[in-house]
GROMACS .gro file of C-alpha atoms in nm:
model
  338
    1UNK     CA    1  -6.388  -5.203   5.842
    2UNK     CA    2  -6.567  -5.398   5.569
    3UNK     CA    3  -6.788  -5.097   5.497
    4UNK     CA    4  -6.493  -4.860   5.452
    5UNK     CA    5  -6.311  -5.107   5.231
    6UNK     CA    6  -6.621  -5.162   5.019
    7UNK     CA    7  -6.647  -4.786   4.968
    8UNK     CA    8  -6.285  -4.779   4.854
    9UNK     CA    9  -6.352  -5.054   4.602
   10UNK     CA   10  -6.665  -4.872   4.483
   11UNK     CA   11  -6.464  -4.556   4.426
   12UNK     CA   12  -6.211  -4.750   4.220
   13UNK     CA   13  -6.488  -4.904   4.011
   14UNK     CA   14  -6.655  -4.569   3.951
   15UNK     CA   15  -6.327  -4.420   3.838
   16UNK     CA   16  -6.271  -4.692   3.581
   17UNK     CA   17  -6.586  -4.723   3.372
   18UNK     CA   18  -6.965  -4.721   3.414
   19UNK     CA   19  -7.123  -5.042   3.534
   20UNK     CA   20  -7.398  -5.188   3.320
   21UNK     CA   21  -7.657  -5.457   3.360
   22UNK     CA   22  -7.524  -5.809   3.287
   23UNK     CA   23  -7.659  -6.037   3.021
   24UNK     CA   24  -7.884  -6.325   3.123
   25UNK     CA   25  -7.691  -6.598   3.303
   26UNK     CA   26  -7.888  -6.876   3.140
   27UNK     CA   27  -7.798  -6.784   2.783
   28UNK     CA   28  -7.454  -6.853   2.629
   29UNK     CA   29  -7.295  -6.540   2.486
   30UNK     CA   30  -7.051  -6.464   2.207
   31UNK     CA   31  -6.792  -6.235   2.366
   32UNK     CA   32  -6.664  -5.918   2.207
   33UNK     CA   33  -6.304  -6.019   2.145
   34UNK     CA   34  -5.987  -5.828   2.071
   35UNK     CA   35  -5.643  -5.975   2.015
   36UNK     CA   36  -5.280  -5.874   1.991
   37UNK     CA   37  -5.182  -5.774   1.634
   38UNK     CA   38  -5.021  -6.114   1.570
   39UNK     CA   39  -5.339  -6.301   1.667
   40UNK     CA   40  -5.585  -6.215   1.392
   41UNK     CA   41  -5.703  -6.575   1.366
   42UNK     CA   42  -5.785  -6.579   1.736
   43UNK     CA   43  -5.980  -6.256   1.705
   44UNK     CA   44  -6.212  -6.426   1.457
   45UNK     CA   45  -6.291  -6.715   1.691
   46UNK     CA   46  -6.590  -6.709   1.921
   47UNK     CA   47  -6.580  -6.719   2.299
   48UNK     CA   48  -6.876  -6.880   2.473
   49UNK     CA   49  -6.994  -6.782   2.822
   50UNK     CA   50  -7.255  -7.001   2.988
   51UNK     CA   51  -7.369  -7.095   3.339
   52UNK     CA   52  -7.193  -7.408   3.467
   53UNK     CA   53  -7.299  -7.423   3.834
   54UNK     CA   54  -7.562  -7.256   4.049
   55UNK     CA   55  -7.498  -7.128   4.401
   56UNK     CA   56  -7.809  -7.143   4.625
   57UNK     CA   57  -7.912  -6.824   4.800
   58UNK     CA   58  -8.039  -6.477   4.712
   59UNK     CA   59  -7.747  -6.272   4.852
   60UNK     CA   60  -7.448  -6.491   4.777
   61UNK     CA   61  -7.222  -6.241   4.593
   62UNK     CA   62  -6.943  -6.494   4.540
   63UNK     CA   63  -6.580  -6.384   4.517
   64UNK     CA   64  -6.329  -6.670   4.529
   65UNK     CA   65  -6.303  -7.007   4.357
   66UNK     CA   66  -6.071  -7.306   4.396
   67UNK     CA   67  -6.027  -7.643   4.230
   68UNK     CA   68  -5.941  -7.959   4.424
   69UNK     CA   69  -5.634  -8.101   4.245
   70UNK     CA   70  -5.727  -8.453   4.356
   71UNK     CA   71  -6.071  -8.465   4.194
   72UNK     CA   72  -6.342  -8.276   4.012
   73UNK     CA   73  -6.481  -8.058   4.292
   74UNK     CA   74  -6.479  -7.679   4.279
   75UNK     CA   75  -6.522  -7.455   4.583
   76UNK     CA   76  -6.667  -7.103   4.587
   77UNK     CA   77  -6.712  -6.856   4.872
   78UNK     CA   78  -6.967  -6.586   4.955
   79UNK     CA   79  -6.827  -6.241   5.019
   80UNK     CA   80  -7.136  -6.131   5.211
   81UNK     CA   81  -7.172  -6.408   5.471
   82UNK     CA   82  -6.878  -6.649   5.434
   83UNK     CA   83  -7.069  -6.953   5.311
   84UNK     CA   84  -6.847  -7.200   5.125
   85UNK     CA   85  -7.004  -7.398   4.840
   86UNK     CA   86  -6.881  -7.717   4.677
   87UNK     CA   87  -6.973  -7.842   4.332
   88UNK     CA   88  -7.021  -8.210   4.265
   89UNK     CA   89  -6.941  -8.343   3.916
   90UNK     CA   90  -7.260  -8.415   3.728
   91UNK     CA   91  -7.477  -8.185   3.939
   92UNK     CA   92  -7.582  -7.837   3.836
   93UNK     CA   93  -7.648  -7.697   4.185
   94UNK     CA   94  -7.361  -7.662   4.432
   95UNK     CA   95  -7.400  -7.779   4.791
   96UNK     CA   96  -7.321  -7.588   5.110
   97UNK     CA   97  -6.986  -7.715   5.232
   98UNK     CA   98  -6.945  -7.470   5.525
   99UNK     CA   99  -7.241  -7.259   5.645
  100UNK     CA  100  -7.240  -6.883   5.697
  101UNK     CA  101  -7.062  -6.782   6.015
  102UNK     CA  102  -6.867  -7.106   6.046
  103UNK     CA  103  -6.585  -7.064   6.299
  104UNK     CA  104  -6.674  -6.696   6.338
  105UNK     CA  105  -6.598  -6.618   5.975
  106UNK     CA  106  -6.857  -6.398   5.805
  107UNK     CA  107  -6.693  -6.338   5.468
  108UNK     CA  108  -6.479  -6.526   5.218
  109UNK     CA  109  -6.242  -6.387   4.957
  110UNK     CA  110  -5.964  -6.599   4.811
  111UNK     CA  111  -5.988  -6.978   4.811
  112UNK     CA  112  -5.731  -7.245   4.733
  113UNK     CA  113  -5.708  -7.621   4.781
  114UNK     CA  114  -5.356  -7.759   4.829
  115UNK     CA  115  -5.222  -8.102   4.734
  116UNK     CA  116  -5.292  -8.237   5.082
  117UNK     CA  117  -5.662  -8.166   5.043
  118UNK     CA  118  -5.671  -7.860   5.268
  119UNK     CA  119  -5.901  -7.572   5.180
  120UNK     CA  120  -5.763  -7.225   5.249
  121UNK     CA  121  -6.018  -6.943   5.290
  122UNK     CA  122  -5.922  -6.579   5.340
  123UNK     CA  123  -6.130  -6.344   5.551
  124UNK     CA  124  -6.045  -5.994   5.430
  125UNK     CA  125  -6.072  -5.836   5.775
  126UNK     CA  126  -5.909  -6.112   5.981
  127UNK     CA  127  -5.672  -6.351   5.802
  128UNK     CA  128  -5.702  -6.707   5.674
  129UNK     CA  129  -5.858  -7.032   5.794
  130UNK     CA  130  -5.754  -7.381   5.683
  131UNK     CA  131  -5.998  -7.675   5.660
  132UNK     CA  132  -5.979  -8.047   5.589
  133UNK     CA  133  -6.195  -8.105   5.281
  134UNK     CA  134  -6.278  -8.460   5.390
  135UNK     CA  135  -6.397  -8.391   5.746
  136UNK     CA  136  -6.471  -8.016   5.709
  137UNK     CA  137  -6.274  -7.972   6.030
  138UNK     CA  138  -6.092  -7.645   6.105
  139UNK     CA  139  -5.720  -7.724   6.108
  140UNK     CA  140  -5.558  -7.387   6.168
  141UNK     CA  141  -5.619  -7.015   6.169
  142UNK     CA  142  -5.376  -6.729   6.102
  143UNK     CA  143  -5.454  -6.368   6.194
  144UNK     CA  144  -5.333  -6.042   6.042
  145UNK     CA  145  -5.073  -5.881   6.269
  146UNK     CA  146  -5.122  -5.534   6.418
  147UNK     CA  147  -5.407  -5.289   6.394
  148UNK     CA  148  -5.536  -5.065   6.120
  149UNK     CA  149  -5.661  -5.121   5.767
  150UNK     CA  150  -5.614  -5.457   5.604
  151UNK     CA  151  -5.771  -5.658   5.323
  152UNK     CA  152  -5.644  -6.014   5.300
  153UNK     CA  153  -5.740  -6.110   4.949
  154UNK     CA  154  -5.605  -6.394   4.737
  155UNK     CA  155  -5.388  -6.705   4.788
  156UNK     CA  156  -5.122  -6.902   4.602
  157UNK     CA  157  -4.973  -7.235   4.709
  158UNK     CA  158  -4.607  -7.292   4.619
  159UNK     CA  159  -4.475  -7.641   4.533
  160UNK     CA  160  -4.318  -7.674   4.881
  161UNK     CA  161  -4.664  -7.632   5.039
  162UNK     CA  162  -4.617  -7.275   5.160
  163UNK     CA  163  -4.915  -7.045   5.117
  164UNK     CA  164  -4.878  -6.682   5.007
  165UNK     CA  165  -5.155  -6.427   5.062
  166UNK     CA  166  -5.194  -6.076   4.926
  167UNK     CA  167  -5.306  -5.783   5.139
  168UNK     CA  168  -5.466  -5.531   4.905
  169UNK     CA  169  -5.453  -5.243   5.154
  170UNK     CA  170  -5.108  -5.293   5.306
  171UNK     CA  171  -4.943  -5.399   4.976
  172UNK     CA  172  -4.769  -5.695   5.139
  173UNK     CA  173  -4.765  -6.069   5.076
  174UNK     CA  174  -4.786  -6.295   5.381
  175UNK     CA  175  -4.643  -6.645   5.404
  176UNK     CA  176  -4.764  -6.951   5.596
  177UNK     CA  177  -4.522  -7.246   5.599
  178UNK     CA  178  -4.619  -7.616   5.605
  179UNK     CA  179  -4.469  -7.644   5.954
  180UNK     CA  180  -4.699  -7.369   6.081
  181UNK     CA  181  -5.002  -7.546   5.936
  182UNK     CA  182  -4.895  -7.878   6.087
  183UNK     CA  183  -4.883  -7.719   6.432
  184UNK     CA  184  -5.250  -7.629   6.400
  185UNK     CA  185  -5.426  -7.395   6.637
  186UNK     CA  186  -5.399  -7.021   6.599
  187UNK     CA  187  -5.106  -6.823   6.463
  188UNK     CA  188  -5.011  -6.489   6.312
  189UNK     CA  189  -4.947  -6.411   5.947
  190UNK     CA  190  -4.587  -6.315   5.868
  191UNK     CA  191  -4.510  -6.070   5.584
  192UNK     CA  192  -4.267  -6.218   5.331
  193UNK     CA  193  -4.275  -5.952   5.058
  194UNK     CA  194  -4.339  -5.580   5.115
  195UNK     CA  195  -4.432  -5.375   4.808
  196UNK     CA  196  -4.564  -5.072   4.997
  197UNK     CA  197  -4.257  -4.869   4.903
  198UNK     CA  198  -4.291  -4.962   4.536
  199UNK     CA  199  -4.662  -4.917   4.466
  200UNK     CA  200  -4.858  -4.592   4.472
  201UNK     CA  201  -4.942  -4.527   4.842
  202UNK     CA  202  -5.253  -4.332   4.746
  203UNK     CA  203  -5.403  -4.605   4.527
  204UNK     CA  204  -5.616  -4.760   4.802
  205UNK     CA  205  -5.633  -5.116   4.667
  206UNK     CA  206  -5.318  -5.258   4.513
  207UNK     CA  207  -5.216  -5.626   4.521
  208UNK     CA  208  -5.491  -5.873   4.440
  209UNK     CA  209  -5.448  -6.197   4.245
  210UNK     CA  210  -5.141  -6.414   4.300
  211UNK     CA  211  -5.008  -6.736   4.144
  212UNK     CA  212  -4.705  -6.959   4.200
  213UNK     CA  213  -4.457  -7.083   3.943
  214UNK     CA  214  -4.497  -7.465   3.932
  215UNK     CA  215  -4.118  -7.504   3.955
  216UNK     CA  216  -4.105  -7.309   4.281
  217UNK     CA  217  -3.892  -7.017   4.162
  218UNK     CA  218  -4.126  -6.720   4.189
  219UNK     CA  219  -4.472  -6.577   4.244
  220UNK     CA  220  -4.661  -6.340   4.016
  221UNK     CA  221  -4.900  -6.086   4.164
  222UNK     CA  222  -5.099  -5.806   4.001
  223UNK     CA  223  -5.141  -5.445   4.109
  224UNK     CA  224  -5.505  -5.384   4.017
  225UNK     CA  225  -5.481  -5.006   4.056
  226UNK     CA  226  -5.144  -4.942   3.890
  227UNK     CA  227  -5.180  -5.207   3.619
  228UNK     CA  228  -4.843  -5.372   3.684
  229UNK     CA  229  -4.740  -5.735   3.728
  230UNK     CA  230  -4.472  -5.817   3.984
  231UNK     CA  231  -4.234  -6.111   4.010
  232UNK     CA  232  -4.151  -6.217   4.366
  233UNK     CA  233  -3.842  -6.435   4.392
  234UNK     CA  234  -3.902  -6.714   4.643
  235UNK     CA  235  -3.533  -6.782   4.709
  236UNK     CA  236  -3.393  -6.431   4.745
  237UNK     CA  237  -3.704  -6.230   4.834
  238UNK     CA  238  -3.632  -5.987   4.548
  239UNK     CA  239  -3.923  -5.798   4.393
  240UNK     CA  240  -3.916  -5.711   4.024
  241UNK     CA  241  -4.173  -5.551   3.797
  242UNK     CA  242  -4.241  -5.779   3.502
  243UNK     CA  243  -4.230  -5.633   3.155
  244UNK     CA  244  -4.571  -5.629   2.986
  245UNK     CA  245  -4.631  -5.597   2.614
  246UNK     CA  246  -4.969  -5.543   2.449
  247UNK     CA  247  -5.168  -5.448   2.760
  248UNK     CA  248  -5.172  -5.408   3.138
  249UNK     CA  249  -5.317  -5.552   3.459
  250UNK     CA  250  -5.556  -5.268   3.538
  251UNK     CA  251  -5.855  -5.398   3.743
  252UNK     CA  252  -5.686  -5.739   3.763
  253UNK     CA  253  -5.851  -5.963   4.021
  254UNK     CA  254  -5.802  -6.341   3.998
  255UNK     CA  255  -5.502  -6.495   3.821
  256UNK     CA  256  -5.458  -6.848   3.684
  257UNK     CA  257  -5.121  -6.981   3.561
  258UNK     CA  258  -5.086  -7.302   3.360
  259UNK     CA  259  -4.814  -7.420   3.121
  260UNK     CA  260  -4.663  -7.076   3.068
  261UNK     CA  261  -4.996  -6.900   3.012
  262UNK     CA  262  -5.152  -6.656   3.254
  263UNK     CA  263  -5.527  -6.586   3.257
  264UNK     CA  264  -5.630  -6.258   3.423
  265UNK     CA  265  -5.980  -6.161   3.536
  266UNK     CA  266  -6.039  -5.784   3.510
  267UNK     CA  267  -6.336  -5.728   3.739
  268UNK     CA  268  -6.498  -5.390   3.666
  269UNK     CA  269  -6.391  -5.414   3.301
  270UNK     CA  270  -6.597  -5.735   3.262
  271UNK     CA  271  -6.293  -5.879   3.087
  272UNK     CA  272  -6.056  -6.174   3.074
  273UNK     CA  273  -5.708  -6.157   2.922
  274UNK     CA  274  -5.461  -6.430   2.833
  275UNK     CA  275  -5.085  -6.380   2.843
  276UNK     CA  276  -4.776  -6.575   2.742
  277UNK     CA  277  -4.529  -6.561   3.033
  278UNK     CA  278  -4.154  -6.586   2.973
  279UNK     CA  279  -3.972  -6.891   3.109
  280UNK     CA  280  -3.820  -6.693   3.396
  281UNK     CA  281  -4.136  -6.498   3.478
  282UNK     CA  282  -3.983  -6.157   3.406
  283UNK     CA  283  -4.209  -6.069   3.112
  284UNK     CA  284  -4.555  -6.137   2.972
  285UNK     CA  285  -4.707  -6.075   2.629
  286UNK     CA  286  -5.081  -6.027   2.574
  287UNK     CA  287  -5.226  -6.291   2.344
  288UNK     CA  288  -5.596  -6.223   2.376
  289UNK     CA  289  -5.848  -6.016   2.568
  290UNK     CA  290  -6.227  -6.048   2.567
  291UNK     CA  291  -6.496  -5.838   2.732
  292UNK     CA  292  -6.853  -5.951   2.785
  293UNK     CA  293  -7.132  -5.829   3.014
  294UNK     CA  294  -7.240  -6.192   3.052
  295UNK     CA  295  -6.943  -6.227   3.290
  296UNK     CA  296  -7.152  -6.027   3.542
  297UNK     CA  297  -6.855  -5.852   3.705
  298UNK     CA  298  -6.613  -6.146   3.724
  299UNK     CA  299  -6.370  -6.179   4.012
  300UNK     CA  300  -6.168  -6.503   4.004
  301UNK     CA  301  -6.122  -6.810   3.785
  302UNK     CA  302  -5.977  -7.160   3.765
  303UNK     CA  303  -5.903  -7.357   3.450
  304UNK     CA  304  -5.981  -7.726   3.408
  305UNK     CA  305  -5.974  -7.941   3.092
  306UNK     CA  306  -5.958  -7.636   2.867
  307UNK     CA  307  -6.250  -7.458   3.034
  308UNK     CA  308  -6.213  -7.143   3.243
  309UNK     CA  309  -6.458  -7.145   3.536
  310UNK     CA  310  -6.528  -6.785   3.633
  311UNK     CA  311  -6.704  -6.645   3.939
  312UNK     CA  312  -6.987  -6.406   3.843
  313UNK     CA  313  -6.997  -6.185   4.153
  314UNK     CA  314  -7.271  -5.934   4.056
  315UNK     CA  315  -7.110  -5.703   4.312
  316UNK     CA  316  -7.265  -5.406   4.129
  317UNK     CA  317  -7.621  -5.538   4.177
  318UNK     CA  318  -7.699  -5.477   4.542
  319UNK     CA  319  -7.359  -5.601   4.658
  320UNK     CA  320  -7.053  -5.412   4.785
  321UNK     CA  321  -7.013  -5.209   4.464
  322UNK     CA  322  -7.357  -5.067   4.394
  323UNK     CA  323  -7.733  -5.075   4.447
  324UNK     CA  324  -7.977  -5.293   4.261
  325UNK     CA  325  -8.111  -5.645   4.247
  326UNK     CA  326  -7.899  -5.943   4.145
  327UNK     CA  327  -8.006  -6.211   3.903
  328UNK     CA  328  -8.058  -6.538   4.090
  329UNK     CA  329  -7.936  -6.797   4.115
  330UNK     CA  330  -7.580  -6.673   4.137
  331UNK     CA  331  -7.362  -6.882   3.908
  332UNK     CA  332  -7.016  -6.992   3.816
  333UNK     CA  333  -6.966  -6.945   3.443
  334UNK     CA  334  -6.791  -7.176   3.199
  335UNK     CA  335  -6.588  -6.973   2.949
  336UNK     CA  336  -6.468  -7.158   2.641
  337UNK     CA  337  -6.247  -7.031   2.365
  338UNK     CA  338  -5.988  -6.828   2.556
   0.00000   0.00000   0.00000
């Protein structure tokens, strides 16, 4: 299953643009920046990309990242073996928080830490596991229902504590409620939003990154193949395509929403874009977009204290998207200026 999905992702990448060797991780880089017409001053500013944290291992190929809202720790996960890493403020090298194969999980995609200190980790082929960040204990596990293709990808946590997970192959969004987590044990993921009749059925990969409105009204999720952004109403269940001006969500992977601004990681484009989202979440306007090979095929990001921490996956260097040799150590980049 993982092999066939990786081939699908590779085909998407090949259809988009050629992959090139990344810049050295140890050297800060001035990004090639472009801005919306009204942002000429921003276009002149410089964006800096530098290594913030190192992930030990020669075949890490990280994918997801999460920030603990209660402190300074960041968590990152390995797509190739499921290892979960945790950064410690003041230390350059991350530590192993959960080893490869923990609880039978051999991959990690989306990560999120909720307000209760629980770490959510998606396994693309199985579902999601929930851990206590203090004890590292497995609290609950939720499996994908049915048979056939699936790719459980990214996670958002709504203000009421419910978790929402995208399935990039089935074009659905699953929901796990706080009550289900409190019960513990093993459960089944329940679809809450179904976009399979809206998105292109032949696209292969569709929904990827997802974020929650801090007021609990809606979710935003990106269609990485079609380039659209969709608003999912949490109260009514209605699905609406958001209006985009100045750009699109093509190759969109991780999303980060703070104070009315949405940061989007465009993986095979080696790019990050920043958008101003309308108050009701029905529209977004591109403010800035930068592209830099020093991002080393970025996948997801979190923003803290004005810095965007970006996962440098190197998927195209011997990982799931191409042959070659990665630059080690794998790193999480600090991106300033966007």
